[in-house]
Structures are given as structure tokens and as C-alpha cells.
PDB file of C-alpha atoms in Angstrom:
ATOM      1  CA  UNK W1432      24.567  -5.783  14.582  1.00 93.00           C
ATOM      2  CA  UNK W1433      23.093  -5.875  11.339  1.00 89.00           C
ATOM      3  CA  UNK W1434      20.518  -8.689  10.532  1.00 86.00           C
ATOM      4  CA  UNK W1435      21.389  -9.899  14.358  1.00 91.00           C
ATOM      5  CA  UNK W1436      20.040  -7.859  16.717  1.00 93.00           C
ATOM      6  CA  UNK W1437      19.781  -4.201  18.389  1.00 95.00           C
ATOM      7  CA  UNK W1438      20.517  -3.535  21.811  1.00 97.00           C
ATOM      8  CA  UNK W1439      19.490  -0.937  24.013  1.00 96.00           C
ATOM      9  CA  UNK W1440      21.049   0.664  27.161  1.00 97.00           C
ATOM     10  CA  UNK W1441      19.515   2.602  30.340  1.00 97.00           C
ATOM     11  CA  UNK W1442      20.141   6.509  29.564  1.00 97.00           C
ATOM     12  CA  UNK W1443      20.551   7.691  33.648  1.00 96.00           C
ATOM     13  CA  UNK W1444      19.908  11.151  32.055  1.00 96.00           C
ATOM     14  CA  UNK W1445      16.457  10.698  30.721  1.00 96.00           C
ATOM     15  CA  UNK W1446      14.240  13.653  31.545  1.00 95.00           C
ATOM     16  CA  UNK W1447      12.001  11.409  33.268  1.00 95.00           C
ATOM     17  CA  UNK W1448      14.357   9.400  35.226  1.00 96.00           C
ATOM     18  CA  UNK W1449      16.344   6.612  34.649  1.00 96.00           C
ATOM     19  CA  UNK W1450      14.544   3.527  32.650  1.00 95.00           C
ATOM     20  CA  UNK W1451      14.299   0.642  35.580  1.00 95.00           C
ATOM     21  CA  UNK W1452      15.461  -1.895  32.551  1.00 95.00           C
ATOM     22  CA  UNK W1453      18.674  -1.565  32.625  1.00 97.00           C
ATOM     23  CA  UNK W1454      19.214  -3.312  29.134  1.00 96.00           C
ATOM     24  CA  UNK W1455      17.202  -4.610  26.137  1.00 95.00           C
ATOM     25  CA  UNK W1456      17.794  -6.914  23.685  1.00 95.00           C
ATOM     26  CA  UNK W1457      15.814  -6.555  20.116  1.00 93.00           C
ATOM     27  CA  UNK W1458      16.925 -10.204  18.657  1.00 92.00           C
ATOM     28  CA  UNK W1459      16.096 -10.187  14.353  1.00 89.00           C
ATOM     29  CA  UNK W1460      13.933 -13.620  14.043  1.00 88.00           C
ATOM     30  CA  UNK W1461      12.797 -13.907  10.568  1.00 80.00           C
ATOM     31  CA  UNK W1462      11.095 -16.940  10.681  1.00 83.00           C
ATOM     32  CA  UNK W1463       7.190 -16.917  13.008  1.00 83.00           C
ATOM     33  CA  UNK W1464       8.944 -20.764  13.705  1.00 86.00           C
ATOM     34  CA  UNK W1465      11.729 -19.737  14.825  1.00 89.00           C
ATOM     35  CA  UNK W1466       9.913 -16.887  17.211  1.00 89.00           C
ATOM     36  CA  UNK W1467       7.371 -19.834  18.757  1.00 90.00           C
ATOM     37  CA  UNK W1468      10.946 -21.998  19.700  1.00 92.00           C
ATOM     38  CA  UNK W1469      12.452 -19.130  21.081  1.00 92.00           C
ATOM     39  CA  UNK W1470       9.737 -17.956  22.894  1.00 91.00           C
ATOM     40  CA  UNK W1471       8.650 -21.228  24.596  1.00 91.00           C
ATOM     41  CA  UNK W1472      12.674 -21.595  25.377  1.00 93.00           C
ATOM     42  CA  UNK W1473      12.096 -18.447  27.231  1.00 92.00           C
ATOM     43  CA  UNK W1474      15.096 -16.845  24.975  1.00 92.00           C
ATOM     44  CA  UNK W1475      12.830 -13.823  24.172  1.00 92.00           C
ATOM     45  CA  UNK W1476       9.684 -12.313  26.865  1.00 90.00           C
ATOM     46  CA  UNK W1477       7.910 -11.048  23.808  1.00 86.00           C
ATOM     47  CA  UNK W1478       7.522 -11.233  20.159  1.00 85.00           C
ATOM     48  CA  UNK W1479       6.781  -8.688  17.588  1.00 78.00           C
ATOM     49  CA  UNK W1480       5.617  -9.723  14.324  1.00 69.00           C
ATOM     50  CA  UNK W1481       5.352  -7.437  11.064  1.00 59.00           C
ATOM     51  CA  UNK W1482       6.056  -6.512   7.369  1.00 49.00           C
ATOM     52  CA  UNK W1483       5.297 -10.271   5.956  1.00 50.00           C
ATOM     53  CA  UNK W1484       5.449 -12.224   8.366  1.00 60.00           C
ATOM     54  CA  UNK W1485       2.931 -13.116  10.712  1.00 70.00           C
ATOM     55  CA  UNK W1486       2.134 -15.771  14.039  1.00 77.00           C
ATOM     56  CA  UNK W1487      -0.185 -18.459  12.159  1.00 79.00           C
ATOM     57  CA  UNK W1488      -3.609 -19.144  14.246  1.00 79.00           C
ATOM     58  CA  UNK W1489      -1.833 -22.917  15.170  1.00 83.00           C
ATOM     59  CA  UNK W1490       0.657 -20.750  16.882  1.00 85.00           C
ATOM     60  CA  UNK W1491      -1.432 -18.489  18.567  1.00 84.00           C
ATOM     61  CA  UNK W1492      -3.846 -21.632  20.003  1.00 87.00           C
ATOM     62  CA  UNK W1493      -0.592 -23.238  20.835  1.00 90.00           C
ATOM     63  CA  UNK W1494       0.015 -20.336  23.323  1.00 90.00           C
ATOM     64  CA  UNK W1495      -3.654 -19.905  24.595  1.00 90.00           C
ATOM     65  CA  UNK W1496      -3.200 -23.834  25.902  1.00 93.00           C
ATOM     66  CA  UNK W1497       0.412 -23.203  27.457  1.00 93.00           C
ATOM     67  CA  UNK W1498      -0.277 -22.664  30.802  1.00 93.00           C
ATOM     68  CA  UNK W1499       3.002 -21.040  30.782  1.00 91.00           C
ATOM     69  CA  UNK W1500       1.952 -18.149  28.946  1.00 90.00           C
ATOM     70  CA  UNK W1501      -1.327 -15.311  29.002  1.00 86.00           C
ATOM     71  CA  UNK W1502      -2.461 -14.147  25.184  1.00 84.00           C
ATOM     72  CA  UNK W1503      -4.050 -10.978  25.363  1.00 82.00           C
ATOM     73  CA  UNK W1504      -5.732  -9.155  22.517  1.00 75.00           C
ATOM     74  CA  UNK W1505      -5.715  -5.389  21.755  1.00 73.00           C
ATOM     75  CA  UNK W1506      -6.976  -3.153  18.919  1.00 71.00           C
ATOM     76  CA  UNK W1507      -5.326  -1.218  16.551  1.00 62.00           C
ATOM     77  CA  UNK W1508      -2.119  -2.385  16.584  1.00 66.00           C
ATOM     78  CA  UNK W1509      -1.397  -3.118  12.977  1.00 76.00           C
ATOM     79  CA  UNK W1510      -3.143  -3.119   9.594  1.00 86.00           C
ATOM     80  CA  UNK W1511      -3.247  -5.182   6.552  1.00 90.00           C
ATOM     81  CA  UNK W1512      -3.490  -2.470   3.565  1.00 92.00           C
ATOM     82  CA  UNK W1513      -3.374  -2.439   0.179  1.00 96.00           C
ATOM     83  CA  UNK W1514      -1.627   0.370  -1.237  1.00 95.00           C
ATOM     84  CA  UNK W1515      -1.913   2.114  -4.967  1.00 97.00           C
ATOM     85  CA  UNK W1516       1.170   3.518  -7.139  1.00 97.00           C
ATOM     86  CA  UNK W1517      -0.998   6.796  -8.043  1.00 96.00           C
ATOM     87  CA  UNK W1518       1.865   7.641 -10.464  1.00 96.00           C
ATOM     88  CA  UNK W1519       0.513   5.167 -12.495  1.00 96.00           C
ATOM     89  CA  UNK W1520      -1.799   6.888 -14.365  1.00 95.00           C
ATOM     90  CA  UNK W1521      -4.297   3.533 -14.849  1.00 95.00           C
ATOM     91  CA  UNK W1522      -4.790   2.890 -11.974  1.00 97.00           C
ATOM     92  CA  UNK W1523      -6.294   6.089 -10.967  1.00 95.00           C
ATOM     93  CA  UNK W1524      -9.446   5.116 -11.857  1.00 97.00           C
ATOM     94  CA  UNK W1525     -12.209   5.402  -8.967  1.00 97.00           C
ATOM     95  CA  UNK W1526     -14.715   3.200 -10.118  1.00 98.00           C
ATOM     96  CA  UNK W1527     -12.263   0.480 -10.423  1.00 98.00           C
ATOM     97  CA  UNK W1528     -10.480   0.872  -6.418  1.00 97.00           C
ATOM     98  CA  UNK W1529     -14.144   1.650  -5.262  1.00 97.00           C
ATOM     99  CA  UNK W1530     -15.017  -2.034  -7.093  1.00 98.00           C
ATOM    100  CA  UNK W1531     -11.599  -3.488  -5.202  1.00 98.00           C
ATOM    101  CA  UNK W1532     -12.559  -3.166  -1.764  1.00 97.00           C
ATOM    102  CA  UNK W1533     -16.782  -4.131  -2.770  1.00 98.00           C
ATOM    103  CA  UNK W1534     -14.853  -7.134  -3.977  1.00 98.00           C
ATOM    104  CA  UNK W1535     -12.942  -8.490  -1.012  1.00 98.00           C
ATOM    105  CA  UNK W1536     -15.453 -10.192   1.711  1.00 98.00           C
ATOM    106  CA  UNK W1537     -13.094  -8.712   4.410  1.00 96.00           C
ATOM    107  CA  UNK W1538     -15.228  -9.635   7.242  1.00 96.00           C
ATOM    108  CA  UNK W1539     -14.848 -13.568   5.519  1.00 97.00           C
ATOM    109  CA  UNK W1540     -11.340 -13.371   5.664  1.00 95.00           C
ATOM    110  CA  UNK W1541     -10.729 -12.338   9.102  1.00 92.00           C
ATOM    111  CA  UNK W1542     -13.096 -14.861  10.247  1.00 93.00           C
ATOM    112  CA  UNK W1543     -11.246 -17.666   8.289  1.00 92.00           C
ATOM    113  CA  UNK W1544      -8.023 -16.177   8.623  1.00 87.00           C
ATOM    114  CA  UNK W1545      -7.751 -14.398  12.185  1.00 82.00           C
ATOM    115  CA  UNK W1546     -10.536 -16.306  13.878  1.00 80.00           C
ATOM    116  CA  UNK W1547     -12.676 -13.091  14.201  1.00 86.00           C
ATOM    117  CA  UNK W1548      -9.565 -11.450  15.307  1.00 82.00           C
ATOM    118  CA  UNK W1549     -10.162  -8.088  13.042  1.00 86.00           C
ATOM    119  CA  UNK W1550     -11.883  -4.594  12.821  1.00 87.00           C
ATOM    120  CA  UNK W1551     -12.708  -3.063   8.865  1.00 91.00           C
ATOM    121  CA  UNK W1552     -11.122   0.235   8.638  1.00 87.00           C
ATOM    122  CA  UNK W1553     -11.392   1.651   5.731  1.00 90.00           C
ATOM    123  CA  UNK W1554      -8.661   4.286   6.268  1.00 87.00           C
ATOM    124  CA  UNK W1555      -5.144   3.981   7.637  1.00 85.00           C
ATOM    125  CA  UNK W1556      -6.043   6.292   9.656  1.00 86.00           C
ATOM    126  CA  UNK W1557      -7.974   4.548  12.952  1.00 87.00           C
ATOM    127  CA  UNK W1558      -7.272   5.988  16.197  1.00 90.00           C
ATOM    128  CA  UNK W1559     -10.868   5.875  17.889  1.00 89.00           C
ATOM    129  CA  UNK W1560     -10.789   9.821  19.207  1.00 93.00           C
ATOM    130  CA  UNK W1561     -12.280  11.138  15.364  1.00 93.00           C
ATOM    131  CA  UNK W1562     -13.672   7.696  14.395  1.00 90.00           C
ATOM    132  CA  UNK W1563     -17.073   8.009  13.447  1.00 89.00           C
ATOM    133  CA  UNK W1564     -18.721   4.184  13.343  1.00 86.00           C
ATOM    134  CA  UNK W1565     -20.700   4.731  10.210  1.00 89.00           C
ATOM    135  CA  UNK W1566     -17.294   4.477   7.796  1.00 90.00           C
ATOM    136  CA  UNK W1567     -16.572   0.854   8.852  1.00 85.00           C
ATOM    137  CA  UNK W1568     -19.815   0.054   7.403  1.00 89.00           C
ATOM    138  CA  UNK W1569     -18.583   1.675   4.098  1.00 94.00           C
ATOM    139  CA  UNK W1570     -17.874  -0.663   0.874  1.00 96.00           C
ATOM    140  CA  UNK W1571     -19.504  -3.655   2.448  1.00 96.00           C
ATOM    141  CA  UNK W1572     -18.748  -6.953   0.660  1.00 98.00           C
ATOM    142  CA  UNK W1573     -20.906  -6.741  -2.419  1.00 98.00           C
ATOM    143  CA  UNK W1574     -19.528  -8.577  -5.547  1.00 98.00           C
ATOM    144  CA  UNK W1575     -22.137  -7.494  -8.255  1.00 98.00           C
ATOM    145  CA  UNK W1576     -21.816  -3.479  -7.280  1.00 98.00           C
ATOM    146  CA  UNK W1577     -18.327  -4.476  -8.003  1.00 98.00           C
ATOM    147  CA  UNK W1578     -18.869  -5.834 -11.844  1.00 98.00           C
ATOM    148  CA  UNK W1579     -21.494  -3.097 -12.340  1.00 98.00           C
ATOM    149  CA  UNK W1580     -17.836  -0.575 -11.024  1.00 98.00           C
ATOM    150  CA  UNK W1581     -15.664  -2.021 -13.459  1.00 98.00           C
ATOM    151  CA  UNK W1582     -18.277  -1.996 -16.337  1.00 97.00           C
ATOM    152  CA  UNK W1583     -18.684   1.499 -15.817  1.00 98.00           C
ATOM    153  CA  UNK W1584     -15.187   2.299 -15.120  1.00 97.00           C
ATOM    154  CA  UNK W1585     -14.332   1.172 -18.470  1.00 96.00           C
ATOM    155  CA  UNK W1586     -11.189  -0.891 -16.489  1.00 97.00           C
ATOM    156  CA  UNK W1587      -9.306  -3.554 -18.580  1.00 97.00           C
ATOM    157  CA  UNK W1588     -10.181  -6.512 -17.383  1.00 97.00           C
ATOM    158  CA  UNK W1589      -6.842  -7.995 -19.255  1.00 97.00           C
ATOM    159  CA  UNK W1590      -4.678  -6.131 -17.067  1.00 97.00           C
ATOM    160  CA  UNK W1591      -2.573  -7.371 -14.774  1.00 98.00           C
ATOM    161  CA  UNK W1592      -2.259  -5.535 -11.597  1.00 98.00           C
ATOM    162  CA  UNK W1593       1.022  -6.457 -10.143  1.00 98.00           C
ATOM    163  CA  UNK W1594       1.083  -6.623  -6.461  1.00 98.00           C
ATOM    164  CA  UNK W1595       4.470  -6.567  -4.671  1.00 97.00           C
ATOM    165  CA  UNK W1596       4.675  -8.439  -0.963  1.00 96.00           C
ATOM    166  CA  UNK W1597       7.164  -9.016   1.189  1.00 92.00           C
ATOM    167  CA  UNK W1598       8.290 -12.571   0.985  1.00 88.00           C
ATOM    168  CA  UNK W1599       6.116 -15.564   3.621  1.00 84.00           C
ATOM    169  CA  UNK W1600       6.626 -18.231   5.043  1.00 74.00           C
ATOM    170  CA  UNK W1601       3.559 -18.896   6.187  1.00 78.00           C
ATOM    171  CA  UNK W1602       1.338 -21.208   3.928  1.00 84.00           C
ATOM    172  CA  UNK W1603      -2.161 -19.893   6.363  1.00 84.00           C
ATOM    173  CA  UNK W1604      -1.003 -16.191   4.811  1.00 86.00           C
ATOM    174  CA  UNK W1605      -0.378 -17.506   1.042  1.00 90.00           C
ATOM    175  CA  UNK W1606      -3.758 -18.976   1.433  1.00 93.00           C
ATOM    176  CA  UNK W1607      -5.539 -15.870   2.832  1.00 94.00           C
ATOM    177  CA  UNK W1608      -3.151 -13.827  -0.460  1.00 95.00           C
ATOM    178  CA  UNK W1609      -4.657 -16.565  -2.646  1.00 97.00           C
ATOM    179  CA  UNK W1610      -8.368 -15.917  -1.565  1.00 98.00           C
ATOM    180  CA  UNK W1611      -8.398 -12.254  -1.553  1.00 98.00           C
ATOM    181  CA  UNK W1612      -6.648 -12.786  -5.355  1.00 98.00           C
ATOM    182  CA  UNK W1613      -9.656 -15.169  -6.085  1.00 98.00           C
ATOM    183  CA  UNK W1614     -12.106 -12.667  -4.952  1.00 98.00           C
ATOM    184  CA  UNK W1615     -11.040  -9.504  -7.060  1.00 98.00           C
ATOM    185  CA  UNK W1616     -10.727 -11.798 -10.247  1.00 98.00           C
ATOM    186  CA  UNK W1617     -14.618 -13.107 -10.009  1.00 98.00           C
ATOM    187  CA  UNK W1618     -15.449  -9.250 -10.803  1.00 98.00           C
ATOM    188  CA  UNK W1619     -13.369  -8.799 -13.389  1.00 98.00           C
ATOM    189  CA  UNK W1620      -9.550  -7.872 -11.432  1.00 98.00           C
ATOM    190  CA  UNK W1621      -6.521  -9.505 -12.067  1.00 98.00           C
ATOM    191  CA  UNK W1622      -4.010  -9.137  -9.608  1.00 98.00           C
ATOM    192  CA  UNK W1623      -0.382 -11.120  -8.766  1.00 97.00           C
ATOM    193  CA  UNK W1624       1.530 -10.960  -6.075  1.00 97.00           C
ATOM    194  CA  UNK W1625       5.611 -10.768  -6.480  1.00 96.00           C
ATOM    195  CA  UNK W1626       7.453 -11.669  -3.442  1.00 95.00           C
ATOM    196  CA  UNK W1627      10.284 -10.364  -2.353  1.00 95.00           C
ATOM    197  CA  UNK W1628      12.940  -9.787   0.475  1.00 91.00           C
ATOM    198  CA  UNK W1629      12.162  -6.914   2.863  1.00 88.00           C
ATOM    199  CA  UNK W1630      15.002  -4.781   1.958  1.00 91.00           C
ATOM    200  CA  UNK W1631      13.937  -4.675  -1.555  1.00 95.00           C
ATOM    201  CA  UNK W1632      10.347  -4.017  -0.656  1.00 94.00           C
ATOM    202  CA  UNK W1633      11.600  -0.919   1.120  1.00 94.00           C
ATOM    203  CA  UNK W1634      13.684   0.094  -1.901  1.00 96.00           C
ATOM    204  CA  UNK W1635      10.712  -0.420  -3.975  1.00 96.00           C
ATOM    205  CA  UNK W1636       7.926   1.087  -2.434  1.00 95.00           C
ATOM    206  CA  UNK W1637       9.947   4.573  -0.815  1.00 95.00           C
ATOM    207  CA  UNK W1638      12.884   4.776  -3.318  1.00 95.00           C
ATOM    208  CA  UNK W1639      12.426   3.479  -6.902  1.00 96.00           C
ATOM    209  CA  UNK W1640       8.289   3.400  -7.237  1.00 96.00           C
ATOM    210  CA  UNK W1641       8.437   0.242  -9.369  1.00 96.00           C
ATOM    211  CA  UNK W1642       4.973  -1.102  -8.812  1.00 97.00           C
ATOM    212  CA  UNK W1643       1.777  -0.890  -9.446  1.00 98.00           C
ATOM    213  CA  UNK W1644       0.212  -1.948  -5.556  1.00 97.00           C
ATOM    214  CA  UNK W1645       1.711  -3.311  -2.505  1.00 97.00           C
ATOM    215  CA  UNK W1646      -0.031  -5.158   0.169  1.00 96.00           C
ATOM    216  CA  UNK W1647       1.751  -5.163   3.802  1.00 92.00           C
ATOM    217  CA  UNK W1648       1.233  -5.173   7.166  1.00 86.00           C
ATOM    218  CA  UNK W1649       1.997  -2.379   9.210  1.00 83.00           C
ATOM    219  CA  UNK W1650       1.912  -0.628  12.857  1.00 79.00           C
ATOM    220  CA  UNK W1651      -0.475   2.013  13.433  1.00 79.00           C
ATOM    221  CA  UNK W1652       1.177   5.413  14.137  1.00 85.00           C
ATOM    222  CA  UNK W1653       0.257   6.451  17.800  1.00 87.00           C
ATOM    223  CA  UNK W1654      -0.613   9.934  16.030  1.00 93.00           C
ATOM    224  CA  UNK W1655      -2.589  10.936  12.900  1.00 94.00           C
ATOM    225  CA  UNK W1656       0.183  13.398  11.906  1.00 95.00           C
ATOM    226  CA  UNK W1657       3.075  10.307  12.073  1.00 91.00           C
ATOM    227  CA  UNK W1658       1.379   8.740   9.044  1.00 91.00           C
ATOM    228  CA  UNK W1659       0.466  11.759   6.800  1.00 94.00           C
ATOM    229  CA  UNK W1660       3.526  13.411   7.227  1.00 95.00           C
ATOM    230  CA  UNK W1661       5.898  10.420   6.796  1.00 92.00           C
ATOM    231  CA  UNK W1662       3.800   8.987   3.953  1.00 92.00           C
ATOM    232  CA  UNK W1663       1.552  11.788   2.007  1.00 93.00           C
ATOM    233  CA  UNK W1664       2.995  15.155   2.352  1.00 95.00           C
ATOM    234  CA  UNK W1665       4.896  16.979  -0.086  1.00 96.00           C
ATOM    235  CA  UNK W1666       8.496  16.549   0.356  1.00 93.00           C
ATOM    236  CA  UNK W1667       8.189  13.038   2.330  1.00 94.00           C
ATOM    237  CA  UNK W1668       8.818   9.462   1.314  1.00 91.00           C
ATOM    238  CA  UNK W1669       5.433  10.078  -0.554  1.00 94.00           C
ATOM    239  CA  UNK W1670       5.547   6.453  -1.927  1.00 95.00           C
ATOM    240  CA  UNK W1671       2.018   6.251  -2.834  1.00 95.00           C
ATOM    241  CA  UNK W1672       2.676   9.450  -5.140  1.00 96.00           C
ATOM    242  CA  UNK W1673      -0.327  11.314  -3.751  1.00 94.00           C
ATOM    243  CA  UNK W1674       0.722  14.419  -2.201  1.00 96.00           C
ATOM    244  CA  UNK W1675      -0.671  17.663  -3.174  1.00 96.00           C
ATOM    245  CA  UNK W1676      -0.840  20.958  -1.879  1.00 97.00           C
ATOM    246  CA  UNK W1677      -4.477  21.181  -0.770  1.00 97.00           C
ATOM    247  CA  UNK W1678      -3.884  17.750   1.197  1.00 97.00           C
ATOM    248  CA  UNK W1679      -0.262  19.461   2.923  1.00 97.00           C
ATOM    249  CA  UNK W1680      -2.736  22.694   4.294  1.00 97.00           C
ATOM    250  CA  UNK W1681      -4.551  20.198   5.542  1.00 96.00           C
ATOM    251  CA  UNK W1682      -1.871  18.050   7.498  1.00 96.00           C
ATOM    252  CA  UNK W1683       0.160  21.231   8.324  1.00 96.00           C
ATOM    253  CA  UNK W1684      -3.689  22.754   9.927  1.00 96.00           C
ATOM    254  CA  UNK W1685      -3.467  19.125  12.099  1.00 96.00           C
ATOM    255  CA  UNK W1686      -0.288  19.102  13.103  1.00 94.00           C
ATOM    256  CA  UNK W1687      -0.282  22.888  14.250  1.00 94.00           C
ATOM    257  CA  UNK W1688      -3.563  22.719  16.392  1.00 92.00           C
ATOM    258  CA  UNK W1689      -3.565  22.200  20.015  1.00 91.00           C
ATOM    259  CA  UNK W1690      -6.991  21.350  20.517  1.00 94.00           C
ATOM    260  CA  UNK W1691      -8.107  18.224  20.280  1.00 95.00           C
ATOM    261  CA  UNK W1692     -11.395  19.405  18.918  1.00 96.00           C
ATOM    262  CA  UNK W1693     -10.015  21.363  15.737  1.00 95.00           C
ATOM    263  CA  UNK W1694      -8.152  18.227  15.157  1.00 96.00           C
ATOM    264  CA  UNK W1695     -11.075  16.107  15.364  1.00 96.00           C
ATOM    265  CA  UNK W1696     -12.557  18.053  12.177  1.00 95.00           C
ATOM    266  CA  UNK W1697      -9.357  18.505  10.552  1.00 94.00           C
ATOM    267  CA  UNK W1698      -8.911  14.397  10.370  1.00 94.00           C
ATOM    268  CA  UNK W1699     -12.447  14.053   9.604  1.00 92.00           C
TER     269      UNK W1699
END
């Protein structure tokens, strides 16, 4: 039921046996509000939060002191990204996305803003088995390497980079949005965000390409190959406009390999 919810029934022909749930009930919550009532009403057994919206940290602590209820932590469920429009031909500058990421203090913002909840990856792609420690430490927090980037980059410092988001509720996420904003502009990057409802962030980022960056949350693909494929090869939803055919030899050489090893240089 569209905008309602999705249900889900026990296939007794499943190759690996019947499903012991016998039904299950995906209920659409937009508001994280709205999710915390339902939840402590014990309407719902577990929430999933993603695209814009997220649990704020008075919500989590809320559930740490119900007795009622265990919060565990995991890693590597979802990431906050930012993501460039390489069609437009501006932004692919180097210098100036190399000076983006020296701007943000990430580490400072998931300390304010997750309570130290956070990893830096500075890849989408994060699935520990070809993670090699050394990139996390990559584009550490370093604001005049990032003016010294743009000077060099010959970047407009006029420019507007447009950033479209998927529309909040949450003031604690506006707050973290207007931070990160307040970082990039001290070395010389203007950026604003445009909200907007989730089914025209979908149209815009995989259908019409109308904008210059987005910023969203998103769940990690349990394999390498889920992302590239679905987001960077040739002939996919390519919505970051990057594919090319060196980088499809590549993902095709992943996705065909058996051993893990291979694959472990291939997604190096």
C-alpha cells in the first residue's frame, strides 16, 4: 500500500525451508517522532531509519535509559556521503573536492553530532575484508591545506555549489548541515542545501541529473559489486555521471572472480 506500508508473507517453498515468521509488516513512518511513539507503544519491534531522516541523540539516550529496551551498536551500516554531479564540468576540479573533505573536521562532527558514534571512510566502499587502515587517516581535518587547494585550483570562490537533501525534520541534523556548510565556506566554498521530498530526490539524482551535489544517507551494500554496478558502471543508474570504460573492466574483473584474494586487489 503505497506510502502505508509493505507486507511480507512466509514462501513454504523457499530453498532453504520455510521462513519461521510467518508474516511481516514494513509500516512507512516518516517522522523519527513518530517512530520513538510507535516503538515505545510496542506497535513496531524495530526501526529503520534512512535517506533524511535520522533518530536524534535525545532519542537514542531515551532508549539506552528504558529498561524496556537493549541499544546495540554495529559498524558499517550506513554512510553519510556527499556526492558530485561529474557532468558538471566545474566541478571536476581536484584541487577543489581534495580541499572539501580537508575542510570538514569530520571527526568534530561525529563527536558533536553522533556522540563518537562514527568511523571516517573515505570511500563508499568499506567492507573491512580489503580495508587497509592507512586510508581513514587520509584528508585529515586541515583547513589551511584547504585555502592553499582552492588557491591553486583556481576555484571560484563566488560560486554557489548547490547541494540537494532530502527534506528533515530534525533540527540536531539541520544543525550538523549548518556546521559542515560553515566549515567549507571559512576556506573559500560556498555551498546550499535545497530540501526536498524523497521522491523528488530520487527523480533528481537517478533520472533528471539536476544538481550540482547531493548529500544523503545511505545503507552499505553487503557486496562491493552491489554499489559499483548499481551506481558507476556503464549502462546503470550512473547518477554521479562517472562511468567509463577502464572503471567497467575493472568492476566486471570483481564481479567475475571467485577468489577472495583477486578481489581483494581488484577493490584496492
Amino acid at each position: 500500500v503505497p506510502d502505508q506500508r509493505i507486507e511480507l508473507t512466509a514462501n513454504p517453498d523457499y530453498y532453504f525451508g520455510r521462513p519461521k515468521i510467518d508474516r511481516e509488516t514494513i509500516s512507512v513512518i516518516k517522522s523519527p517522532d513518530a517512530i520513538q511513539i510507535a516503538l515505545q507503544r510496542g506497535e513496531i519491534q524495530m526501526p529503520i531509519f534512512d535517506g533524511g531522516e535520522q533518530a536524534s541523540t535525545e532519542q537514542y539516550q531515551a532508549f539506552i535509559q528504558d529498561p524496556r529496551f537493549t541499544v546495540a551498536a554495529s559498524q558499517g551500516t550506513t554512510l553519510i556521503s556527499y556526492a558530485f554531479n561529474s557532468r558538471v564540468e566545474e566541478l571536476n576540479n581536484v584541487k577543489m573536492r581534495q580541499a572539501f573533505l580537508y575542510a570538514l573536521d569530520r571527526q568534530k562532527l561525529i563527536d558533536t553530532f553522533a556522540q563518537g558514534n562514527g568511523l571516517i571512510f573515505n570511500s563508499f566502499l568499506v567492507h573491512g575484508w580489503y580495508q587497509d587502515p592507512a586510508w581513514g587517516e587520509l584528508y585529515p581535518y586541515d583547513p589551511e591545506k584547504a585555502r592553499q587547494l582552492i588557491k591553486e585550483s583556481g576555484w571560484d570562490t563566488d560560486r554557489v555549489i548547490g547541494c540537494t537533501i532530502i527534506a528533515m525534520s530534525s533540527e540536531e541534523a539541520r544543525a550538523m548541515l549548518a556546521a559542515e556548510q560553515q566549515m567549507l565556506a571559512e576556506v573559500g566554498i560556498k555551498i546550499k542545501f535545497h530540501e526536498v521530498e524523497l521522491a523528488l530526490w530520487v527523480e533528481t539524482f537517478y533520472d533528471t541529473h539536476d544538481f550540482d551535489t547531493i548529500r544523503v544517507t545511505f545503507g552499505v551494500f553487503p557486496d562491493p559489486d552491489g554499489f559499483l554496478s548499481f551506481h558507476m558502471r556503464s549502462g546503470s543508474k550512473n547518477a554521479m555521471g562517472y562511468a567509463y570504460p577502464e572503471l567497467d573492466t575493472k568492476i566486471d574483473a570483481g564481479k567475475r572472480s571467485i577468489n577472495i584474494a583477486d578481489r581483494v586487489k581488484v577493490y584496492q
